[in-house]
Short mmCIF file of N, CA, C and O in Angstrom, two decimals:
data_model
loop_
_atom_site.label_atom_id
_atom_site.label_comp_id
_atom_site.label_asym_id
_atom_site.label_seq_id
_atom_site.Cartn_x
_atom_site.Cartn_y
_atom_site.Cartn_z
N MET P 1 -11.87 10.50 -5.10
CA MET P 1 -10.44 10.29 -5.24
C MET P 1 -10.20 9.04 -6.09
O MET P 1 -10.88 8.04 -5.94
N LYS P 2 -9.22 9.11 -6.94
CA LYS P 2 -8.90 8.04 -7.86
C LYS P 2 -7.98 7.02 -7.20
O LYS P 2 -6.97 7.38 -6.61
N ALA P 3 -8.32 5.74 -7.30
CA ALA P 3 -7.43 4.67 -6.84
C ALA P 3 -6.48 4.33 -7.99
O ALA P 3 -6.78 4.57 -9.16
N TYR P 4 -5.32 3.77 -7.65
CA TYR P 4 -4.29 3.44 -8.62
C TYR P 4 -3.99 1.95 -8.52
O TYR P 4 -4.08 1.36 -7.45
N ARG P 5 -3.59 1.37 -9.64
CA ARG P 5 -3.31 -0.06 -9.67
C ARG P 5 -1.99 -0.31 -10.40
O ARG P 5 -1.70 0.33 -11.40
N GLN P 6 -1.23 -1.27 -9.87
CA GLN P 6 -0.05 -1.78 -10.57
C GLN P 6 -0.05 -3.28 -10.34
O GLN P 6 0.17 -3.76 -9.22
N GLY P 7 -0.34 -4.04 -11.40
CA GLY P 7 -0.44 -5.49 -11.25
C GLY P 7 -1.52 -5.84 -10.25
O GLY P 7 -2.65 -5.37 -10.34
N GLU P 8 -1.17 -6.64 -9.26
CA GLU P 8 -2.14 -7.07 -8.26
C GLU P 8 -2.32 -6.09 -7.11
O GLU P 8 -3.13 -6.31 -6.23
N LEU P 9 -1.58 -4.98 -7.12
CA LEU P 9 -1.65 -4.02 -6.01
C LEU P 9 -2.63 -2.90 -6.30
O LEU P 9 -2.68 -2.35 -7.41
N LEU P 10 -3.39 -2.53 -5.28
CA LEU P 10 -4.32 -1.42 -5.36
C LEU P 10 -3.89 -0.37 -4.34
O LEU P 10 -3.69 -0.67 -3.16
N PHE P 11 -3.71 0.87 -4.80
CA PHE P 11 -3.31 1.99 -3.98
C PHE P 11 -4.54 2.89 -3.81
O PHE P 11 -4.98 3.51 -4.78
N VAL P 12 -5.08 2.96 -2.61
CA VAL P 12 -6.30 3.70 -2.35
C VAL P 12 -5.94 4.97 -1.60
O VAL P 12 -5.46 4.92 -0.46
N PRO P 13 -6.17 6.15 -2.20
CA PRO P 13 -5.85 7.40 -1.50
C PRO P 13 -6.79 7.60 -0.31
O PRO P 13 -7.96 7.27 -0.37
N ARG P 14 -6.23 8.10 0.77
CA ARG P 14 -7.00 8.35 1.99
C ARG P 14 -6.79 9.79 2.43
O ARG P 14 -5.66 10.25 2.48
N GLU P 15 -7.87 10.45 2.76
CA GLU P 15 -7.76 11.78 3.34
C GLU P 15 -7.65 11.61 4.85
O GLU P 15 -8.57 11.12 5.50
N ILE P 16 -6.53 11.99 5.40
CA ILE P 16 -6.26 11.79 6.82
C ILE P 16 -6.59 13.07 7.57
O ILE P 16 -6.09 14.15 7.24
N LYS P 17 -7.41 12.94 8.60
CA LYS P 17 -7.78 14.11 9.42
C LYS P 17 -6.76 14.35 10.53
O LYS P 17 -6.42 15.47 10.83
N ASP P 18 -6.28 13.27 11.14
CA ASP P 18 -5.33 13.36 12.26
C ASP P 18 -3.90 13.29 11.72
O ASP P 18 -3.27 12.24 11.75
N ILE P 19 -3.41 14.41 11.20
CA ILE P 19 -2.07 14.45 10.59
C ILE P 19 -0.99 14.14 11.62
O ILE P 19 -0.03 13.43 11.33
N GLU P 20 -1.14 14.64 12.85
CA GLU P 20 -0.14 14.35 13.89
C GLU P 20 -0.11 12.86 14.20
O GLU P 20 0.95 12.27 14.41
N GLY P 21 -1.27 12.24 14.26
CA GLY P 21 -1.35 10.79 14.48
C GLY P 21 -0.69 10.02 13.35
O GLY P 21 0.02 9.04 13.57
N LEU P 22 -0.90 10.47 12.12
CA LEU P 22 -0.27 9.82 10.96
C LEU P 22 1.24 9.94 11.05
O LEU P 22 1.96 8.97 10.84
N LYS P 23 1.73 11.14 11.39
CA LYS P 23 3.19 11.34 11.51
C LYS P 23 3.78 10.40 12.56
O LYS P 23 4.85 9.84 12.37
N LYS P 24 3.06 10.21 13.67
CA LYS P 24 3.54 9.33 14.73
C LYS P 24 3.59 7.88 14.23
O LYS P 24 4.58 7.18 14.46
N VAL P 25 2.55 7.44 13.54
CA VAL P 25 2.51 6.08 13.00
C VAL P 25 3.65 5.87 12.01
O VAL P 25 4.34 4.85 12.04
N LEU P 26 3.87 6.85 11.13
CA LEU P 26 4.94 6.73 10.14
C LEU P 26 6.32 6.70 10.79
O LEU P 26 7.21 5.99 10.35
N ALA P 27 6.50 7.48 11.86
CA ALA P 27 7.79 7.52 12.55
C ALA P 27 8.07 6.23 13.31
O ALA P 27 9.22 5.80 13.41
N GLU P 28 7.03 5.61 13.85
CA GLU P 28 7.21 4.43 14.69
C GLU P 28 7.03 3.11 13.94
O GLU P 28 7.35 2.06 14.46
N GLY P 29 6.51 3.17 12.71
CA GLY P 29 6.18 1.96 11.97
C GLY P 29 7.39 1.23 11.42
O GLY P 29 8.50 1.78 11.35
N LYS P 30 7.17 0.00 11.01
CA LYS P 30 8.21 -0.81 10.38
C LYS P 30 8.36 -0.36 8.93
O LYS P 30 7.53 -0.67 8.09
N ARG P 31 9.43 0.36 8.65
CA ARG P 31 9.63 0.93 7.31
C ARG P 31 10.17 -0.11 6.34
O ARG P 31 10.88 -1.03 6.72
N THR P 32 9.84 0.10 5.07
CA THR P 32 10.32 -0.77 4.01
C THR P 32 10.34 0.01 2.71
O THR P 32 9.68 1.04 2.60
N ASN P 33 11.10 -0.44 1.73
CA ASN P 33 11.09 0.14 0.39
C ASN P 33 10.33 -0.76 -0.58
O ASN P 33 10.06 -0.37 -1.70
N VAL P 34 10.04 -1.98 -0.13
CA VAL P 34 9.36 -2.96 -0.96
C VAL P 34 7.86 -2.89 -0.68
O VAL P 34 7.41 -3.16 0.42
N VAL P 35 7.10 -2.53 -1.71
CA VAL P 35 5.65 -2.47 -1.57
C VAL P 35 5.10 -3.89 -1.52
O VAL P 35 4.26 -4.21 -0.68
N ALA P 36 5.58 -4.76 -2.40
CA ALA P 36 5.15 -6.16 -2.41
C ALA P 36 6.09 -6.97 -3.30
O ALA P 36 6.75 -6.42 -4.18
N GLU P 37 6.10 -8.26 -3.05
CA GLU P 37 6.86 -9.18 -3.89
C GLU P 37 5.86 -9.98 -4.71
O GLU P 37 4.88 -10.49 -4.18
N GLY P 38 6.10 -10.06 -6.01
CA GLY P 38 5.21 -10.83 -6.88
C GLY P 38 5.17 -12.28 -6.43
O GLY P 38 6.22 -12.90 -6.22
N GLU P 39 3.98 -12.84 -6.24
CA GLU P 39 3.85 -14.19 -5.70
C GLU P 39 4.35 -15.27 -6.65
O GLU P 39 4.88 -16.27 -6.20
N SER P 40 4.17 -15.09 -7.95
CA SER P 40 4.62 -16.12 -8.87
C SER P 40 5.97 -15.80 -9.50
O SER P 40 6.78 -16.69 -9.72
N SER P 41 6.24 -14.51 -9.76
CA SER P 41 7.50 -14.15 -10.42
C SER P 41 8.62 -13.83 -9.43
O SER P 41 9.79 -13.94 -9.77
N GLY P 42 8.26 -13.40 -8.23
CA GLY P 42 9.27 -12.99 -7.26
C GLY P 42 9.79 -11.58 -7.50
O GLY P 42 10.62 -11.09 -6.75
N HIS P 43 9.33 -10.92 -8.57
CA HIS P 43 9.75 -9.55 -8.83
C HIS P 43 9.16 -8.61 -7.79
O HIS P 43 8.07 -8.84 -7.28
N LEU P 44 9.89 -7.54 -7.51
CA LEU P 44 9.47 -6.61 -6.47
C LEU P 44 8.74 -5.40 -7.03
O LEU P 44 9.14 -4.82 -8.04
N HIS P 45 7.68 -4.99 -6.35
CA HIS P 45 7.09 -3.67 -6.51
C HIS P 45 7.82 -2.85 -5.45
O HIS P 45 7.74 -3.18 -4.26
N GLU P 46 8.53 -1.81 -5.86
CA GLU P 46 9.30 -1.05 -4.87
C GLU P 46 9.38 0.42 -5.23
O GLU P 46 9.14 0.83 -6.36
N LEU P 47 9.71 1.21 -4.20
CA LEU P 47 9.88 2.65 -4.39
C LEU P 47 11.10 2.88 -5.29
O LEU P 47 12.18 2.34 -5.02
N ALA P 48 10.93 3.68 -6.33
CA ALA P 48 12.06 4.00 -7.20
C ALA P 48 13.10 4.84 -6.45
O ALA P 48 14.29 4.66 -6.61
N ASP P 49 12.62 5.76 -5.62
CA ASP P 49 13.49 6.62 -4.81
C ASP P 49 12.93 6.65 -3.39
O ASP P 49 11.94 7.34 -3.13
N PRO P 50 13.54 5.90 -2.47
CA PRO P 50 13.01 5.82 -1.10
C PRO P 50 12.96 7.14 -0.35
O PRO P 50 12.26 7.24 0.65
N THR P 51 13.64 8.17 -0.84
CA THR P 51 13.60 9.46 -0.15
C THR P 51 12.33 10.24 -0.46
O THR P 51 12.05 11.26 0.16
N THR P 52 11.52 9.77 -1.41
CA THR P 52 10.32 10.50 -1.82
C THR P 52 9.07 10.08 -1.07
O THR P 52 8.01 10.69 -1.23
N ALA P 53 9.15 9.00 -0.28
CA ALA P 53 7.95 8.49 0.39
C ALA P 53 8.34 7.70 1.63
O ALA P 53 9.46 7.21 1.75
N THR P 54 7.39 7.59 2.54
CA THR P 54 7.52 6.71 3.69
C THR P 54 6.51 5.59 3.50
O THR P 54 5.33 5.84 3.28
N LEU P 55 7.00 4.36 3.58
CA LEU P 55 6.18 3.17 3.38
C LEU P 55 6.32 2.30 4.62
O LEU P 55 7.43 1.95 5.01
N ILE P 56 5.19 2.00 5.27
CA ILE P 56 5.25 1.15 6.46
C ILE P 56 4.34 -0.07 6.28
O ILE P 56 3.32 -0.02 5.60
N ASP P 57 4.76 -1.15 6.91
CA ASP P 57 4.02 -2.40 6.89
C ASP P 57 3.06 -2.40 8.07
O ASP P 57 3.47 -2.20 9.21
N VAL P 58 1.77 -2.59 7.82
CA VAL P 58 0.78 -2.61 8.90
C VAL P 58 0.08 -3.96 9.01
O VAL P 58 -0.80 -4.14 9.84
N GLU P 59 0.49 -4.93 8.18
CA GLU P 59 -0.22 -6.21 8.14
C GLU P 59 -0.19 -6.94 9.48
O GLU P 59 -1.18 -7.53 9.89
N ASN P 60 0.92 -6.89 10.18
CA ASN P 60 1.03 -7.60 11.45
C ASN P 60 1.23 -6.65 12.62
O ASN P 60 1.79 -7.01 13.64
N ALA P 61 0.77 -5.42 12.47
CA ALA P 61 0.96 -4.41 13.51
C ALA P 61 -0.39 -3.85 13.95
O ALA P 61 -1.36 -3.90 13.21
N HIS P 62 -0.40 -3.33 15.15
CA HIS P 62 -1.61 -2.68 15.68
C HIS P 62 -1.48 -1.19 15.43
O HIS P 62 -1.10 -0.43 16.30
N VAL P 63 -1.78 -0.78 14.21
CA VAL P 63 -1.66 0.60 13.78
C VAL P 63 -3.05 1.21 13.67
O VAL P 63 -3.95 0.61 13.09
N TRP P 64 -3.19 2.40 14.24
CA TRP P 64 -4.49 3.12 14.17
C TRP P 64 -4.26 4.49 13.57
O TRP P 64 -3.39 5.23 14.01
N ILE P 65 -5.02 4.80 12.52
CA ILE P 65 -4.97 6.10 11.87
C ILE P 65 -6.41 6.59 11.77
O ILE P 65 -7.27 5.87 11.26
N ASP P 66 -6.68 7.78 12.25
CA ASP P 66 -8.05 8.33 12.27
C ASP P 66 -9.03 7.35 12.91
O ASP P 66 -10.12 7.09 12.40
N ASN P 67 -8.64 6.78 14.03
CA ASN P 67 -9.47 5.87 14.83
C ASN P 67 -9.90 4.60 14.09
O ASN P 67 -10.95 4.03 14.39
N GLU P 68 -9.11 4.17 13.12
CA GLU P 68 -9.38 2.88 12.48
C GLU P 68 -8.05 2.21 12.14
O GLU P 68 -7.03 2.87 11.99
N SER P 69 -8.09 0.90 12.03
CA SER P 69 -6.90 0.14 11.69
C SER P 69 -6.96 -0.25 10.22
O SER P 69 -7.91 -0.91 9.80
N PRO P 70 -5.96 0.15 9.43
CA PRO P 70 -5.96 -0.21 8.01
C PRO P 70 -6.06 -1.73 7.79
O PRO P 70 -6.72 -2.17 6.87
N ARG P 71 -5.44 -2.51 8.65
CA ARG P 71 -5.43 -3.96 8.42
C ARG P 71 -6.81 -4.58 8.63
O ARG P 71 -7.08 -5.64 8.07
N PHE P 72 -7.70 -3.95 9.37
CA PHE P 72 -9.06 -4.48 9.53
C PHE P 72 -9.84 -4.39 8.22
O PHE P 72 -10.86 -5.04 8.06
N ASN P 73 -9.36 -3.56 7.30
CA ASN P 73 -9.97 -3.45 5.96
C ASN P 73 -9.08 -4.10 4.90
O ASN P 73 -9.14 -3.74 3.72
N ASN P 74 -8.24 -5.04 5.33
CA ASN P 74 -7.38 -5.83 4.45
C ASN P 74 -6.30 -5.04 3.73
O ASN P 74 -5.87 -5.40 2.65
N PHE P 75 -5.84 -3.94 4.34
CA PHE P 75 -4.71 -3.21 3.79
C PHE P 75 -3.44 -3.72 4.46
O PHE P 75 -3.42 -3.95 5.67
N GLN P 76 -2.38 -3.89 3.67
CA GLN P 76 -1.12 -4.42 4.21
C GLN P 76 -0.07 -3.34 4.46
O GLN P 76 0.81 -3.52 5.28
N LYS P 77 -0.16 -2.23 3.73
CA LYS P 77 0.86 -1.20 3.85
C LYS P 77 0.19 0.18 3.79
O LYS P 77 -0.91 0.34 3.28
N VAL P 78 0.91 1.17 4.32
CA VAL P 78 0.50 2.58 4.22
C VAL P 78 1.69 3.33 3.64
O VAL P 78 2.82 3.19 4.10
N LEU P 79 1.41 4.13 2.61
CA LEU P 79 2.45 4.92 1.95
C LEU P 79 2.05 6.39 2.07
O LEU P 79 0.89 6.74 1.83
N HIS P 80 3.02 7.21 2.44
CA HIS P 80 2.78 8.66 2.50
C HIS P 80 3.88 9.35 1.71
O HIS P 80 5.07 9.06 1.89
N THR P 81 3.48 10.26 0.83
CA THR P 81 4.43 11.03 0.05
C THR P 81 3.96 12.48 -0.02
O THR P 81 2.78 12.74 -0.24
N GLU P 82 4.87 13.39 0.21
CA GLU P 82 4.53 14.81 0.15
C GLU P 82 4.42 15.31 -1.28
O GLU P 82 3.47 15.99 -1.64
N ARG P 83 5.42 14.98 -2.11
CA ARG P 83 5.49 15.52 -3.47
C ARG P 83 5.11 14.52 -4.55
O ARG P 83 5.06 14.86 -5.72
N GLY P 84 4.91 13.28 -4.18
CA GLY P 84 4.66 12.23 -5.17
C GLY P 84 5.82 11.26 -5.20
O GLY P 84 6.92 11.58 -4.73
N THR P 85 5.58 10.07 -5.73
CA THR P 85 6.61 9.04 -5.79
C THR P 85 6.31 8.12 -6.96
O THR P 85 5.23 8.15 -7.54
N THR P 86 7.29 7.28 -7.29
CA THR P 86 7.16 6.32 -8.38
C THR P 86 7.36 4.91 -7.84
O THR P 86 8.29 4.67 -7.07
N ILE P 87 6.48 4.00 -8.24
CA ILE P 87 6.60 2.59 -7.89
C ILE P 87 7.07 1.85 -9.14
O ILE P 87 6.50 2.00 -10.22
N LYS P 88 8.13 1.06 -8.99
CA LYS P 88 8.71 0.31 -10.11
C LYS P 88 8.41 -1.18 -9.96
O LYS P 88 8.32 -1.71 -8.86
N HIS P 89 8.30 -1.84 -11.12
CA HIS P 89 8.16 -3.30 -11.20
C HIS P 89 8.60 -3.69 -12.60
O HIS P 89 8.18 -3.05 -13.57
N PRO P 90 9.42 -4.73 -12.75
CA PRO P 90 9.94 -5.06 -14.09
C PRO P 90 8.87 -5.50 -15.10
O PRO P 90 9.09 -5.38 -16.30
N ASP P 91 7.73 -5.99 -14.66
CA ASP P 91 6.70 -6.47 -15.58
C ASP P 91 5.59 -5.45 -15.84
O ASP P 91 4.65 -5.74 -16.58
N HIS P 92 5.64 -4.29 -15.19
CA HIS P 92 4.57 -3.29 -15.33
C HIS P 92 5.18 -1.92 -15.60
O HIS P 92 6.33 -1.66 -15.26
N ALA P 93 4.36 -1.03 -16.16
CA ALA P 93 4.80 0.35 -16.34
C ALA P 93 4.98 0.99 -14.97
O ALA P 93 4.34 0.59 -13.99
N ASP P 94 5.89 1.96 -14.89
CA ASP P 94 6.07 2.69 -13.64
C ASP P 94 4.74 3.33 -13.24
O ASP P 94 3.98 3.79 -14.08
N LEU P 95 4.47 3.32 -11.94
CA LEU P 95 3.26 3.94 -11.41
C LEU P 95 3.65 5.24 -10.72
O LEU P 95 4.42 5.23 -9.76
N GLU P 96 3.14 6.35 -11.24
CA GLU P 96 3.40 7.67 -10.67
C GLU P 96 2.25 8.02 -9.73
O GLU P 96 1.11 8.15 -10.16
N LEU P 97 2.55 8.13 -8.44
CA LEU P 97 1.54 8.50 -7.45
C LEU P 97 1.71 9.96 -7.07
O LEU P 97 2.82 10.37 -6.70
N PRO P 98 0.65 10.75 -7.12
CA PRO P 98 0.75 12.13 -6.64
C PRO P 98 0.88 12.18 -5.12
O PRO P 98 0.62 11.19 -4.43
N GLY P 99 1.25 13.33 -4.60
CA GLY P 99 1.38 13.49 -3.16
C GLY P 99 0.11 13.10 -2.42
O GLY P 99 -0.99 13.34 -2.90
N GLY P 100 0.28 12.46 -1.26
CA GLY P 100 -0.86 12.05 -0.45
C GLY P 100 -0.54 10.81 0.38
O GLY P 100 0.59 10.36 0.44
N THR P 101 -1.59 10.27 0.99
CA THR P 101 -1.47 9.05 1.79
C THR P 101 -2.29 7.97 1.11
O THR P 101 -3.42 8.21 0.70
N TYR P 102 -1.70 6.78 1.00
CA TYR P 102 -2.33 5.66 0.30
C TYR P 102 -2.33 4.43 1.19
O TYR P 102 -1.32 4.12 1.83
N TYR P 103 -3.45 3.74 1.22
CA TYR P 103 -3.52 2.42 1.83
C TYR P 103 -3.38 1.43 0.68
O TYR P 103 -3.97 1.61 -0.39
N ILE P 104 -2.59 0.37 0.92
CA ILE P 104 -2.25 -0.56 -0.16
C ILE P 104 -2.73 -1.96 0.20
O ILE P 104 -2.51 -2.43 1.32
N ARG P 105 -3.37 -2.60 -0.76
CA ARG P 105 -3.82 -3.99 -0.56
C ARG P 105 -3.54 -4.79 -1.82
O ARG P 105 -3.46 -4.25 -2.91
N THR P 106 -3.42 -6.09 -1.62
CA THR P 106 -3.34 -7.02 -2.74
C THR P 106 -4.77 -7.33 -3.16
O THR P 106 -5.60 -7.70 -2.33
N GLN P 107 -5.04 -7.14 -4.45
CA GLN P 107 -6.39 -7.41 -4.95
C GLN P 107 -6.62 -8.91 -5.00
O GLN P 107 -5.69 -9.70 -5.05
N ARG P 108 -7.87 -9.28 -5.02
CA ARG P 108 -8.25 -10.69 -5.05
C ARG P 108 -9.01 -10.99 -6.33
O ARG P 108 -9.73 -10.15 -6.84
N GLU P 109 -8.80 -12.20 -6.83
CA GLU P 109 -9.58 -12.69 -7.96
C GLU P 109 -10.77 -13.43 -7.40
O GLU P 109 -10.69 -14.05 -6.34
N TYR P 110 -11.86 -13.39 -8.10
CA TYR P 110 -13.04 -14.10 -7.63
C TYR P 110 -13.39 -15.18 -8.64
O TYR P 110 -13.44 -14.96 -9.83
N ASP P 111 -13.59 -16.35 -8.13
CA ASP P 111 -14.21 -17.39 -8.94
C ASP P 111 -15.27 -18.00 -8.05
O ASP P 111 -15.22 -17.87 -6.84
N GLU P 112 -16.25 -18.61 -8.63
CA GLU P 112 -17.41 -19.02 -7.85
C GLU P 112 -17.07 -20.02 -6.76
O GLU P 112 -17.78 -20.12 -5.76
N ALA P 113 -16.00 -20.76 -6.90
CA ALA P 113 -15.62 -21.75 -5.90
C ALA P 113 -14.84 -21.13 -4.74
O ALA P 113 -14.97 -21.56 -3.61
N MET P 114 -14.03 -20.12 -5.03
CA MET P 114 -13.17 -19.54 -3.99
C MET P 114 -12.66 -18.19 -4.44
O MET P 114 -12.62 -17.90 -5.62
N ASP P 115 -12.25 -17.36 -3.47
CA ASP P 115 -11.57 -16.15 -3.87
C ASP P 115 -10.08 -16.36 -3.65
O ASP P 115 -9.67 -17.11 -2.76
N MET P 116 -9.25 -15.76 -4.50
CA MET P 116 -7.81 -15.94 -4.45
C MET P 116 -7.14 -14.60 -4.65
O MET P 116 -7.71 -13.71 -5.26
N ARG P 117 -5.91 -14.48 -4.14
CA ARG P 117 -5.13 -13.28 -4.42
C ARG P 117 -4.75 -13.28 -5.89
O ARG P 117 -4.49 -14.33 -6.47
N VAL P 118 -4.72 -12.08 -6.49
CA VAL P 118 -4.25 -11.95 -7.86
C VAL P 118 -2.77 -12.29 -7.85
O VAL P 118 -2.03 -11.83 -6.98
N ARG P 119 -2.32 -13.09 -8.80
CA ARG P 119 -0.91 -13.47 -8.87
C ARG P 119 -0.22 -12.68 -9.96
O ARG P 119 -0.71 -12.57 -11.05
N ASP P 120 0.94 -12.16 -9.61
CA ASP P 120 1.72 -11.33 -10.53
C ASP P 120 2.86 -12.15 -11.09
O ASP P 120 3.49 -12.90 -10.45
#
């Protein structure tokens, strides 16, 4: 499966086995339209049309999907779309995601002294 990137964000497609469990997590989760806020610019990565996808924040929640917690693998959000969706950001090209479930994380830069989040 192909991962997608927009600026500092990485969208990793996940094949979910427990669809009923995913539906429950999506229904009960903290919903948002904002995928992330650029750390240096303040510009938003956000859903172009919030009716095309469900986006939940899992960074500070105890969410379990397929017997694992996305946040234990440094994912901050989970996005699910049936038909596909578009992510907008003023400094990047629109990102077209096909239908599916995606775990989202902020990528990190590596330098020999320390690792840092990529700044947008």
